[in-house]
Short mmCIF file of C-alpha atoms in Angstrom, two decimals:
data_model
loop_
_atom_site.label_atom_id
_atom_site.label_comp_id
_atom_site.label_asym_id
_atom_site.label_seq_id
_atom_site.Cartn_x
_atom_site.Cartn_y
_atom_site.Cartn_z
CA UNK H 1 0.00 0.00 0.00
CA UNK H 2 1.59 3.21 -0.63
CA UNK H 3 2.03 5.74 1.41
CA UNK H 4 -0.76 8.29 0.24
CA UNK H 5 -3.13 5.01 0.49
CA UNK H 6 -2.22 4.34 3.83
CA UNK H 7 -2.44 7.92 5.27
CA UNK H 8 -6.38 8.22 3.57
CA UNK H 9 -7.10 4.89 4.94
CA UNK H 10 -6.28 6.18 8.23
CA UNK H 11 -8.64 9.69 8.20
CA UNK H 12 -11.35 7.22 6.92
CA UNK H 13 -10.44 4.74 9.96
CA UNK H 14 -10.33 8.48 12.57
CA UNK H 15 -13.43 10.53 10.92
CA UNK H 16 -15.28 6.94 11.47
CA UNK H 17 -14.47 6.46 14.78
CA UNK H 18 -15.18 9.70 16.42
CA UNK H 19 -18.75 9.95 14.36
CA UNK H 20 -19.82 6.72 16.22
CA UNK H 21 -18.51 7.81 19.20
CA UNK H 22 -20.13 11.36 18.99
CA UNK H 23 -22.49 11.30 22.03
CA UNK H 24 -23.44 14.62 23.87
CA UNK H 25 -22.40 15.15 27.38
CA UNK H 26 -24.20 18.23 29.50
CA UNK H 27 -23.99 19.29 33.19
CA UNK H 28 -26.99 20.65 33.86
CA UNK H 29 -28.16 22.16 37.00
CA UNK H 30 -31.75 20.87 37.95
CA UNK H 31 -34.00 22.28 40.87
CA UNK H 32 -35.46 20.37 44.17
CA UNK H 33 -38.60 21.84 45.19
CA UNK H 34 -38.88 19.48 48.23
CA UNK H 35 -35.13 20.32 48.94
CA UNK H 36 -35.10 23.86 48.13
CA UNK H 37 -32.04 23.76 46.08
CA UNK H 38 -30.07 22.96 43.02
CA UNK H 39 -28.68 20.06 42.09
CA UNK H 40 -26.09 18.95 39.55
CA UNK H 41 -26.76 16.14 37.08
CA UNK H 42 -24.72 14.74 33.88
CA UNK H 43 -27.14 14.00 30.97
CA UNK H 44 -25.65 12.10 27.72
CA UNK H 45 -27.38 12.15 24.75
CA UNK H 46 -27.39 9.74 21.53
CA UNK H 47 -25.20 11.88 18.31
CA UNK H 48 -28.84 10.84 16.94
CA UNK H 49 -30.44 13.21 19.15
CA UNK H 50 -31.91 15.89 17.47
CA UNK H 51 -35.22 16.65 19.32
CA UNK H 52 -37.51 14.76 16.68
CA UNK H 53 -37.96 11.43 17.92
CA UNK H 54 -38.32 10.13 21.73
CA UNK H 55 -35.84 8.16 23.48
CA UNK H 56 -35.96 6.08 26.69
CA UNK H 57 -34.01 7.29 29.67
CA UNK H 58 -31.88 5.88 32.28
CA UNK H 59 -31.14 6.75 35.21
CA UNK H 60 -27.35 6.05 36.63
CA UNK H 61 -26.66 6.52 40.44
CA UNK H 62 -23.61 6.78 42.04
CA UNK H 63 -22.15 5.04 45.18
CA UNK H 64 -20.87 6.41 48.84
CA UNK H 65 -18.53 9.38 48.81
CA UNK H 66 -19.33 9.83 44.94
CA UNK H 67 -21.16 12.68 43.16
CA UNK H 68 -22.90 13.25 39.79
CA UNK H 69 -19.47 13.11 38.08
CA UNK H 70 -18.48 9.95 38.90
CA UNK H 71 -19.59 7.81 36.26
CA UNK H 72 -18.22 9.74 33.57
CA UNK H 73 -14.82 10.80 35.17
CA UNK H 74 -14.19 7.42 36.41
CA UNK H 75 -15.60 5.06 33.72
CA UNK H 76 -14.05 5.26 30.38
CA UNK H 77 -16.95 3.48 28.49
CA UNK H 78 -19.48 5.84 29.33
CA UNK H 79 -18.26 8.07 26.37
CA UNK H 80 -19.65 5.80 24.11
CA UNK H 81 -22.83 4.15 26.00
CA UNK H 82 -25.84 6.74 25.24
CA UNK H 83 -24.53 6.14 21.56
CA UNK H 84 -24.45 2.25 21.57
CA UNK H 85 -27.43 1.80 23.26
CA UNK H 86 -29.08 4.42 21.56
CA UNK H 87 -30.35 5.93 25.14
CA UNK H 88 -30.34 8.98 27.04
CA UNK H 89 -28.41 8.25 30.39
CA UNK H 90 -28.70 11.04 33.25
CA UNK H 91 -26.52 10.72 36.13
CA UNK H 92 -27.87 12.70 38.85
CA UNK H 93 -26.37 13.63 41.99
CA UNK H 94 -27.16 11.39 45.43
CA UNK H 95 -24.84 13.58 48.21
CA UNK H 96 -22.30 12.00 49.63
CA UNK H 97 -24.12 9.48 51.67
CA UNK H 98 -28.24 10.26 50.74
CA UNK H 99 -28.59 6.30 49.84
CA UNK H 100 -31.67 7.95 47.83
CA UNK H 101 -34.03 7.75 50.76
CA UNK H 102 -35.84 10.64 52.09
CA UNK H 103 -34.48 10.68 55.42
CA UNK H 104 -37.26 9.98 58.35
CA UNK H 105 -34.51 11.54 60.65
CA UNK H 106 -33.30 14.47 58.21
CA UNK H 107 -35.47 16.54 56.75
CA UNK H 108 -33.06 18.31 54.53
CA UNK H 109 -32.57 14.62 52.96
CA UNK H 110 -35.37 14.01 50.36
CA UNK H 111 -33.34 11.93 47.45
CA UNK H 112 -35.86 9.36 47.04
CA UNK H 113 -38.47 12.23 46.50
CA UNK H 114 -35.61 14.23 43.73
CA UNK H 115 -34.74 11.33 42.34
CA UNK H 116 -38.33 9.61 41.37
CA UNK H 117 -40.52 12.31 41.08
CA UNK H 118 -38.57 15.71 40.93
CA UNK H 119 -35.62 14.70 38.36
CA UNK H 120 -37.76 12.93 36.18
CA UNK H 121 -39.97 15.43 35.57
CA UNK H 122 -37.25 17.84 34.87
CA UNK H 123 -35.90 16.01 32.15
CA UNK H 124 -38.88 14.99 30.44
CA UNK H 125 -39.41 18.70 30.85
CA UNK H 126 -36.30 19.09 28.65
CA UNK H 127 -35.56 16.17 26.70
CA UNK H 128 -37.84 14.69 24.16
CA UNK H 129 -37.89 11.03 25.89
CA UNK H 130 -40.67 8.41 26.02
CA UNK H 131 -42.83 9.97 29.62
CA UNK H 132 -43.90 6.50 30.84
CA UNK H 133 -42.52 3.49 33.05
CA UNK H 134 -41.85 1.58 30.15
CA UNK H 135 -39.12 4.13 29.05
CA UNK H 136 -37.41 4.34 31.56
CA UNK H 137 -34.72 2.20 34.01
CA UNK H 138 -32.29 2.87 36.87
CA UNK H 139 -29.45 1.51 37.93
CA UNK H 140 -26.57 2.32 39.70
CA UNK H 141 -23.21 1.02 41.54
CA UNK H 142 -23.31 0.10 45.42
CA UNK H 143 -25.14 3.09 47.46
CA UNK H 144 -26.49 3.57 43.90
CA UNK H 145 -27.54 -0.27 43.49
CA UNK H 146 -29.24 0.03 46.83
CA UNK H 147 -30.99 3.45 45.56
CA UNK H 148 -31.66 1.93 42.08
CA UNK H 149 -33.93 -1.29 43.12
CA UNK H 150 -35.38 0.85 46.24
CA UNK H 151 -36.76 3.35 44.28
CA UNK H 152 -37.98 1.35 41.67
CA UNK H 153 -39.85 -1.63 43.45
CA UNK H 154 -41.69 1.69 45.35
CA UNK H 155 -42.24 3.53 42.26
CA UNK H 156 -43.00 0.80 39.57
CA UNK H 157 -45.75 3.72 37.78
CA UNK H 158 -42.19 5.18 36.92
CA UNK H 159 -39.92 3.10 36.11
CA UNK H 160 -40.18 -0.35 34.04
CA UNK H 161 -36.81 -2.16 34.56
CA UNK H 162 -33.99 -1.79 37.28
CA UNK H 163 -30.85 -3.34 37.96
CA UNK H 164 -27.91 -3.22 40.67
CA UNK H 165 -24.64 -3.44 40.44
CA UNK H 166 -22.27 -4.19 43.87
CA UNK H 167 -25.26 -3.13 45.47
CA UNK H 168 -26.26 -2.65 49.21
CA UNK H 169 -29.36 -4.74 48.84
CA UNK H 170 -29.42 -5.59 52.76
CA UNK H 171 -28.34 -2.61 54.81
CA UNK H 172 -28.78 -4.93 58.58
CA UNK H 173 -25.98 -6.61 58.63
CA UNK H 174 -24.14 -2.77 58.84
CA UNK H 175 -25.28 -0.91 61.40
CA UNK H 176 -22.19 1.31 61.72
CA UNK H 177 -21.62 2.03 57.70
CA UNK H 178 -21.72 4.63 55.56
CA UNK H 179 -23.25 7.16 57.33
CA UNK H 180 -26.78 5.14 57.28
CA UNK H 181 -27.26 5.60 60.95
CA UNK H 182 -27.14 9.88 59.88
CA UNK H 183 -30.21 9.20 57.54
CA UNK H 184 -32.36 5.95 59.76
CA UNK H 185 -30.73 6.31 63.14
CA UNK H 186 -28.74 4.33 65.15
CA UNK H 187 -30.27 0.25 64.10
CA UNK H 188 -30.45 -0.45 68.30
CA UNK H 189 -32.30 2.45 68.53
CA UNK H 190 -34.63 2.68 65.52
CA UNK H 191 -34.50 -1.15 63.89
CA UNK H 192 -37.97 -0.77 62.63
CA UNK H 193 -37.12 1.94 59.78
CA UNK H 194 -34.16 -0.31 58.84
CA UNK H 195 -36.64 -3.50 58.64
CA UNK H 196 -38.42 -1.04 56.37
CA UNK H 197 -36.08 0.94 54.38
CA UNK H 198 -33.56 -2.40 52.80
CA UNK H 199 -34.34 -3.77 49.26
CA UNK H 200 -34.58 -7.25 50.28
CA UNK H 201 -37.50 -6.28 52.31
CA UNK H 202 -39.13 -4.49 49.71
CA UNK H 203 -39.77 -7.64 47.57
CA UNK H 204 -43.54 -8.30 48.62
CA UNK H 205 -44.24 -5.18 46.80
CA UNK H 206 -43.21 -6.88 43.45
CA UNK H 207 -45.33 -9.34 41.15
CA UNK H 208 -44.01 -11.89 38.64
CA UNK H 209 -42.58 -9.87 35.52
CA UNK H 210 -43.87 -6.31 37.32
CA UNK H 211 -40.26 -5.16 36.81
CA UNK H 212 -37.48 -6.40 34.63
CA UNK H 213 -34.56 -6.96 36.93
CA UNK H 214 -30.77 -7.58 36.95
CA UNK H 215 -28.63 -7.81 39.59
CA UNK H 216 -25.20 -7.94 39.21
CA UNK H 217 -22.23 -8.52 42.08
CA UNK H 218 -18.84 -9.83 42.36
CA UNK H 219 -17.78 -12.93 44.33
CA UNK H 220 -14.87 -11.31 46.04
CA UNK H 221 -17.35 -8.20 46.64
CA UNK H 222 -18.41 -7.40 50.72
CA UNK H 223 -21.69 -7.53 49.60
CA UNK H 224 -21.54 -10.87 47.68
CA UNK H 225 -23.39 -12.61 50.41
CA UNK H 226 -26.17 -9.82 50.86
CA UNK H 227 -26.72 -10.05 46.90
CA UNK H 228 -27.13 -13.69 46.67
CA UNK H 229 -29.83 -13.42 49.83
CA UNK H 230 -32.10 -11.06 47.36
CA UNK H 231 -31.39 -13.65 44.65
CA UNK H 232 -32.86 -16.55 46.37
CA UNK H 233 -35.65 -14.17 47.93
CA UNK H 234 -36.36 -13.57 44.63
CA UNK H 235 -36.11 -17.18 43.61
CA UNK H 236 -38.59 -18.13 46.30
CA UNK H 237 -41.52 -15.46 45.00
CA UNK H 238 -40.66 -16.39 41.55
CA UNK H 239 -39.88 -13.30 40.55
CA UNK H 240 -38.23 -13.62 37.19
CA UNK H 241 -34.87 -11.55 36.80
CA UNK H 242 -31.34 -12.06 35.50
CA UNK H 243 -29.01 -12.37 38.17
CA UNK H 244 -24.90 -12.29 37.51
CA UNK H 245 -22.02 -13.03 39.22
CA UNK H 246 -18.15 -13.45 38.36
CA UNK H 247 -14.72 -13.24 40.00
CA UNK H 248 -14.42 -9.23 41.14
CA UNK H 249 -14.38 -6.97 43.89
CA UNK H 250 -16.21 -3.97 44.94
CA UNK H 251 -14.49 -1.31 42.45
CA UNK H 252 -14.57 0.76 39.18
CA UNK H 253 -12.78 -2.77 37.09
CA UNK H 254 -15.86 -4.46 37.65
CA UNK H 255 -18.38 -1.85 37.58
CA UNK H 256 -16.51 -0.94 34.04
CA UNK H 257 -17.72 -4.34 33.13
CA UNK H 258 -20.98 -4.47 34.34
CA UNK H 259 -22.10 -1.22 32.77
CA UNK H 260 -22.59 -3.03 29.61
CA UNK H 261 -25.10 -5.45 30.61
CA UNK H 262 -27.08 -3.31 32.48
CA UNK H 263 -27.61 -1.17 29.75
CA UNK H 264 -28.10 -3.74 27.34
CA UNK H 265 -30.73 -5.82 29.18
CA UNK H 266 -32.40 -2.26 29.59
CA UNK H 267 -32.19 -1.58 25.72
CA UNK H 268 -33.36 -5.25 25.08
CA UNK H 269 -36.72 -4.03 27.56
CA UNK H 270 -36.80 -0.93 25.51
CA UNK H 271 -37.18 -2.64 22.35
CA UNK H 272 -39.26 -5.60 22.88
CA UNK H 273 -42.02 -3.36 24.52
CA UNK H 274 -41.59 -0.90 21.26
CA UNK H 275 -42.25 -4.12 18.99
CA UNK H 276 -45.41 -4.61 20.95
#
């Protein structure tokens, strides 16, 4: 090949690969009316987005100590993912320890209230998206796993499909983590809204096929065991869901992996209810 061949060859190969990869990332600043403040959020859009067509949404929480940021300074493969799975993605911001409930104890703390009802409004306020359950999932990493399947099995008239990854699914078995015991109290001292306010005690408000569900933790991952619980639970109600598991610990390697199959089962929701 001669020189002048291989030089065209390679704009070709570069003007190719940075028009697939040519998604739209925004911080935007959204507003909390039950919070009374603003709020930072990262929304990426599909290069296809031009405002004439709708597109589902999904919703991508963070973990413990992280912020609205996280997920695109810390995971590489997010500049592509609104692109190859032809979705809008918002990343909203949880505080540094919200674990997206609204706090019984704190009343400045209503992330379960921003998250399901305030944020989602504001970008279907903004975006042209598909404004029902069945366009729309949430996931997240750890805290954000947690916050991801509590908010969905309590708001299933907003979103159709969920998933975890790493995710604090039973919050019991640590009392003294994570600043929990700043948003429920201490566990000796107020056990009942801890009964109340982990996932795995949340599944009686599911039905067979009411959400589509994936769960995703690593075997090497503190929360392997508490993962594998909600498994069986779910298992035992015979609640359908895809549930993985692979050699990994409780960091950004394997969250970096599971990304992609969270968004693809999500997409796969997305298009089978569209063919309906």
């Amino acid at each position: 090949m001669t020189s002048f061949k291989k030089i065209a060859l390679f704009l070709v190969i570069g003007l190719w690969s940075t028009s697939v990869w040519a998604e739209k990332i925004d911080t935007v600043e959204t507003y909390s009316p039950s919070m009374k403040k603003n709020i930072k959020a990262v929304v990426l859009t599909p290069d296809s987005y031009d405002g004439s067509k709708e597109f589902p949404v999904v919703y991508l929480l963070h973990g413990y100590s992280g912020n609205y940021a996280d997920w695109v300074k810390k995971s590489p493969a997010m500049q592509r993912m609104a692109d190859v799975y032809q979705t809008i993605i918002v990343c909203p911001d949880g505080a540094f320890s919200s674990w997206y409930w609204d706090s019984p104890v704190d009343a400045s703390m209503k992330y379960e209230t921003y998250v399901s009802n305030e944020l989602v409004a504001w970008v279907d306020g903004r975006y042209k998206t598909i404004k029902s359950r069945e366009g729309r999932g949430i996931t997240g990493l750890s805290m954000g796993g947690h916050g991801a399947l509590y908010l969905a099995f309590k708001h299933q008239d907003v979103f159709g499909t969920a998933g975890s990854m790493s995710g604090g699914v039973d919050i019991r078995p640590f009392p003294n983590n994570w600043d929990m015991a700043k948003r429920l109290g201490k566990y000796a001292d107020a056990p009942e809204l801890w009964e109340k306010n982990t996932v795995i005690n949340l599944v009686h408000l599911l039905t067979p096929n009411s959400l589509a569900l994936i769960i995703d933790c690593g075997s090497e991952d503190f929360f392997y065991r508490v993962n594998n619980n909600l498994h069986d639970k779910l298992l035992e109600r015979n609640i359908p869901h895809d549930y993985i598991s692979r050699p990994g610990g409780h960091n950004w390697p394997y969250w970096n992996n599971a990304i992609d199959y969270q968004l693809l089962f999500m997409k796969n929701y997305f298009e089978r209810l569209k063919k309906k």
